[in-house]
Amino acid sequence: MNLIQRMIKKKYLVWINLIRPRRALNSLLTLLSFNLKLLKPWGQPVAVDIEPTNFCNLKCQHCQVSHWQKPKRRLTMDQFSSWIKQFETASRIKLQGMGEPFLNKELPSIIKQLEKDHFYIEVVSNGTVMTDEIYEVVTQTRHFNLTISFDGADKKTFESIRLGSDFDEIKAHLTKIIQAKPRRSKVSASIVGFKEHQEQIKPTIELLGDLGVDEVYLQLIVINFGQDSLDERTVEHRIQMKNQTDPFKIDLYETAKQKGLKMDIADRLFDEESPCPWPWLGTYIDTEGYVIPCCHIGNAEICHFGNLNQQDFRTIWHSKEYQQLREQIKTNRIPHFCRSCYRSAPLEREGHNTRPPSTLP
């Protein structure tokens, strides 16, 4: 399911735009720009990801942050206040990045500011950090979606994947939040479907249904974060892509339905017929202010187009580098850092060792 479909499904695009006509116009212009594949979009991003921290308290086996040696950084309220003024026409702000968002003590204040400005807010968390202040803001914020990463139906599996976690503690946090959340907010769960733990996916969905989550997002596509060094690991962990009638997926959908869950399975790679919409519809800002194509890269050392502390976003959005990325996506000359999301640019282990031309930074 692509970004446009996900936004419409969640209905926040309609709600946000009804109370903010400028956002309605921007959404229309942005969608038209994507459909026409304009190199300089008429609108600004509809969806913006902002990274609260670049470090984590877990060492998950599939995450690049577990191997980083970078200085720890947190987004400050002053930084956020300066940046968010440039995204007044966006509909959705997602507070996620390479680190655990709630390790940033200013995050509750940031969430309150976003609610005041009538954005739809999303946070993706590992569920380990639950202070009284965090609990209060999570359970009282309207039009808010908290997604907890949840990989495994039992303590042994869960803690072997999410190293440093406490399975029982996270379940307790999840239950407490679900019981107190407002009607117009959601609690979702995200599962990474590793091939070696494939038999755990169905019982995990069943457990999440019993806990009372609203929606499950199952990612069957393991990406390489734009790094060639992770290609082999990406291929090894991927569950084989199959068609929509795959009995495995049908069974998962039926399980979710029986538990009263909505479910979205990310199992389709982009291709020439269905290109990635993100260079037209969204953007990603890291803790230092670097503008990066998307969260699947999330690392300015791999690619960035400029810095919000040095340039305004509109200049970056229409820059030669951003236009070049759109041109490459439009013509299916996929840059190397995007290829693990593309069917037409397979990973090296899958038989292709040539890299599409790219002069992006």
Short mmCIF file of N, CA and C in Angstrom, two decimals, residues 138-201:
data_model
loop_
_atom_site.label_atom_id
_atom_site.label_comp_id
_atom_site.label_asym_id
_atom_site.label_seq_id
_atom_site.Cartn_x
_atom_site.Cartn_y
_atom_site.Cartn_z
N VAL A 138 0.48 10.60 25.54
CA VAL A 138 0.07 9.55 24.61
C VAL A 138 -1.42 9.25 24.74
N THR A 139 -1.93 9.30 25.95
CA THR A 139 -3.34 8.92 26.18
C THR A 139 -4.30 10.10 26.11
N GLN A 140 -3.78 11.32 26.00
CA GLN A 140 -4.67 12.48 25.95
C GLN A 140 -4.64 13.24 24.64
N THR A 141 -3.70 12.91 23.77
CA THR A 141 -3.59 13.60 22.49
C THR A 141 -4.58 13.03 21.48
N ARG A 142 -5.35 13.92 20.85
CA ARG A 142 -6.31 13.48 19.84
C ARG A 142 -5.65 13.41 18.47
N HIS A 143 -6.23 12.61 17.59
CA HIS A 143 -5.71 12.46 16.23
C HIS A 143 -4.22 12.10 16.28
N PHE A 144 -3.98 11.03 16.99
CA PHE A 144 -2.61 10.60 17.29
C PHE A 144 -2.52 9.09 17.07
N ASN A 145 -1.45 8.66 16.44
CA ASN A 145 -1.24 7.22 16.21
C ASN A 145 0.11 6.83 16.79
N LEU A 146 0.08 6.00 17.82
CA LEU A 146 1.30 5.44 18.39
C LEU A 146 1.50 4.05 17.83
N THR A 147 2.65 3.82 17.20
CA THR A 147 2.98 2.50 16.67
C THR A 147 4.12 1.91 17.49
N ILE A 148 3.88 0.72 18.03
CA ILE A 148 4.90 0.02 18.81
C ILE A 148 5.50 -1.10 17.96
N SER A 149 6.81 -1.15 17.87
CA SER A 149 7.49 -2.24 17.17
C SER A 149 7.39 -3.50 18.02
N PHE A 150 6.88 -4.58 17.43
CA PHE A 150 6.55 -5.77 18.23
C PHE A 150 6.88 -7.01 17.41
N ASP A 151 7.97 -7.67 17.74
CA ASP A 151 8.46 -8.79 16.92
C ASP A 151 8.55 -10.08 17.74
N GLY A 152 7.44 -10.80 17.83
CA GLY A 152 7.47 -12.08 18.52
C GLY A 152 6.30 -12.27 19.46
N ALA A 153 5.81 -13.51 19.53
CA ALA A 153 4.66 -13.82 20.37
C ALA A 153 5.06 -14.37 21.73
N ASP A 154 6.34 -14.61 21.93
CA ASP A 154 6.79 -15.11 23.23
C ASP A 154 8.07 -14.39 23.65
N LYS A 155 8.36 -14.49 24.91
CA LYS A 155 9.48 -13.75 25.51
C LYS A 155 10.82 -14.09 24.84
N LYS A 156 11.07 -15.37 24.58
CA LYS A 156 12.34 -15.80 24.03
C LYS A 156 12.57 -15.22 22.64
N THR A 157 11.58 -15.34 21.77
CA THR A 157 11.72 -14.84 20.40
C THR A 157 11.84 -13.32 20.40
N PHE A 158 10.94 -12.66 21.11
CA PHE A 158 10.90 -11.20 21.13
C PHE A 158 12.24 -10.63 21.58
N GLU A 159 12.75 -11.12 22.69
CA GLU A 159 13.97 -10.56 23.26
C GLU A 159 15.22 -10.97 22.50
N SER A 160 15.14 -12.04 21.69
CA SER A 160 16.28 -12.42 20.86
C SER A 160 16.38 -11.52 19.63
N ILE A 161 15.26 -10.95 19.19
CA ILE A 161 15.25 -10.03 18.06
C ILE A 161 15.52 -8.61 18.54
N ARG A 162 14.81 -8.20 19.58
CA ARG A 162 14.92 -6.84 20.11
C ARG A 162 15.79 -6.89 21.37
N LEU A 163 17.10 -6.96 21.14
CA LEU A 163 18.06 -7.18 22.21
C LEU A 163 18.04 -6.04 23.23
N GLY A 164 17.88 -6.41 24.49
CA GLY A 164 17.83 -5.42 25.56
C GLY A 164 16.42 -5.09 26.01
N SER A 165 15.42 -5.68 25.34
CA SER A 165 14.03 -5.39 25.68
C SER A 165 13.51 -6.33 26.76
N ASP A 166 12.37 -5.97 27.33
CA ASP A 166 11.67 -6.81 28.30
C ASP A 166 10.26 -7.04 27.76
N PHE A 167 10.01 -8.23 27.26
CA PHE A 167 8.74 -8.58 26.62
C PHE A 167 7.55 -8.28 27.52
N ASP A 168 7.60 -8.69 28.75
CA ASP A 168 6.48 -8.51 29.67
C ASP A 168 6.24 -7.03 29.98
N GLU A 169 7.31 -6.28 30.11
CA GLU A 169 7.19 -4.85 30.40
C GLU A 169 6.53 -4.12 29.23
N ILE A 170 6.93 -4.44 28.01
CA ILE A 170 6.36 -3.77 26.84
C ILE A 170 4.89 -4.13 26.68
N LYS A 171 4.54 -5.39 26.92
CA LYS A 171 3.12 -5.77 26.89
C LYS A 171 2.32 -4.97 27.91
N ALA A 172 2.88 -4.78 29.09
CA ALA A 172 2.19 -4.02 30.14
C ALA A 172 2.01 -2.57 29.73
N HIS A 173 3.05 -1.96 29.14
CA HIS A 173 2.94 -0.58 28.66
C HIS A 173 1.86 -0.47 27.59
N LEU A 174 1.85 -1.41 26.67
CA LEU A 174 0.89 -1.40 25.57
C LEU A 174 -0.54 -1.51 26.10
N THR A 175 -0.76 -2.43 27.02
CA THR A 175 -2.09 -2.62 27.60
C THR A 175 -2.56 -1.37 28.33
N LYS A 176 -1.68 -0.75 29.09
CA LYS A 176 -2.04 0.45 29.85
C LYS A 176 -2.45 1.59 28.92
N ILE A 177 -1.71 1.76 27.83
CA ILE A 177 -2.02 2.83 26.88
C ILE A 177 -3.35 2.56 26.17
N ILE A 178 -3.54 1.33 25.73
CA ILE A 178 -4.76 0.97 24.99
C ILE A 178 -6.01 1.21 25.84
N GLN A 179 -5.92 0.91 27.10
CA GLN A 179 -7.08 1.06 27.99
C GLN A 179 -7.46 2.51 28.22
N ALA A 180 -6.52 3.44 27.98
CA ALA A 180 -6.77 4.84 28.32
C ALA A 180 -6.80 5.78 27.11
N LYS A 181 -6.52 5.29 25.91
CA LYS A 181 -6.40 6.18 24.75
C LYS A 181 -7.75 6.80 24.38
N PRO A 182 -7.73 8.03 23.84
CA PRO A 182 -8.98 8.67 23.41
C PRO A 182 -9.54 8.02 22.15
N ARG A 183 -10.81 8.27 21.88
CA ARG A 183 -11.51 7.59 20.79
C ARG A 183 -10.89 7.89 19.43
N ARG A 184 -10.43 9.10 19.22
CA ARG A 184 -9.92 9.48 17.90
C ARG A 184 -8.42 9.23 17.75
N SER A 185 -7.86 8.44 18.61
CA SER A 185 -6.46 8.07 18.49
C SER A 185 -6.35 6.56 18.29
N LYS A 186 -5.17 6.14 17.83
CA LYS A 186 -4.96 4.72 17.54
C LYS A 186 -3.67 4.23 18.19
N VAL A 187 -3.68 2.95 18.51
CA VAL A 187 -2.45 2.26 18.90
C VAL A 187 -2.25 1.13 17.90
N SER A 188 -1.13 1.17 17.20
CA SER A 188 -0.82 0.18 16.18
C SER A 188 0.44 -0.58 16.58
N ALA A 189 0.70 -1.65 15.85
CA ALA A 189 1.92 -2.42 16.07
C ALA A 189 2.57 -2.70 14.73
N SER A 190 3.88 -2.69 14.71
CA SER A 190 4.65 -2.97 13.51
C SER A 190 5.47 -4.24 13.71
N ILE A 191 5.36 -5.16 12.76
CA ILE A 191 6.09 -6.42 12.81
C ILE A 191 7.02 -6.50 11.61
N VAL A 192 8.29 -6.81 11.85
CA VAL A 192 9.22 -7.09 10.75
C VAL A 192 9.21 -8.59 10.52
N GLY A 193 8.79 -9.01 9.34
CA GLY A 193 8.63 -10.44 9.06
C GLY A 193 9.90 -11.10 8.59
N PHE A 194 10.73 -11.52 9.52
CA PHE A 194 11.96 -12.22 9.15
C PHE A 194 11.66 -13.64 8.71
N LYS A 195 12.39 -14.08 7.71
CA LYS A 195 12.21 -15.43 7.17
C LYS A 195 12.42 -16.49 8.25
N GLU A 196 13.44 -16.29 9.10
CA GLU A 196 13.77 -17.29 10.11
C GLU A 196 12.77 -17.34 11.27
N HIS A 197 11.90 -16.31 11.35
CA HIS A 197 10.87 -16.30 12.40
C HIS A 197 9.48 -16.25 11.79
N GLN A 198 9.35 -16.76 10.58
CA GLN A 198 8.08 -16.67 9.86
C GLN A 198 6.93 -17.33 10.63
N GLU A 199 7.23 -18.41 11.33
CA GLU A 199 6.17 -19.13 12.05
C GLU A 199 5.66 -18.32 13.25
N GLN A 200 6.37 -17.25 13.62
CA GLN A 200 5.96 -16.43 14.76
C GLN A 200 4.97 -15.33 14.37
N ILE A 201 4.82 -15.07 13.07
CA ILE A 201 4.01 -13.92 12.64
C ILE A 201 2.54 -14.09 13.03
#
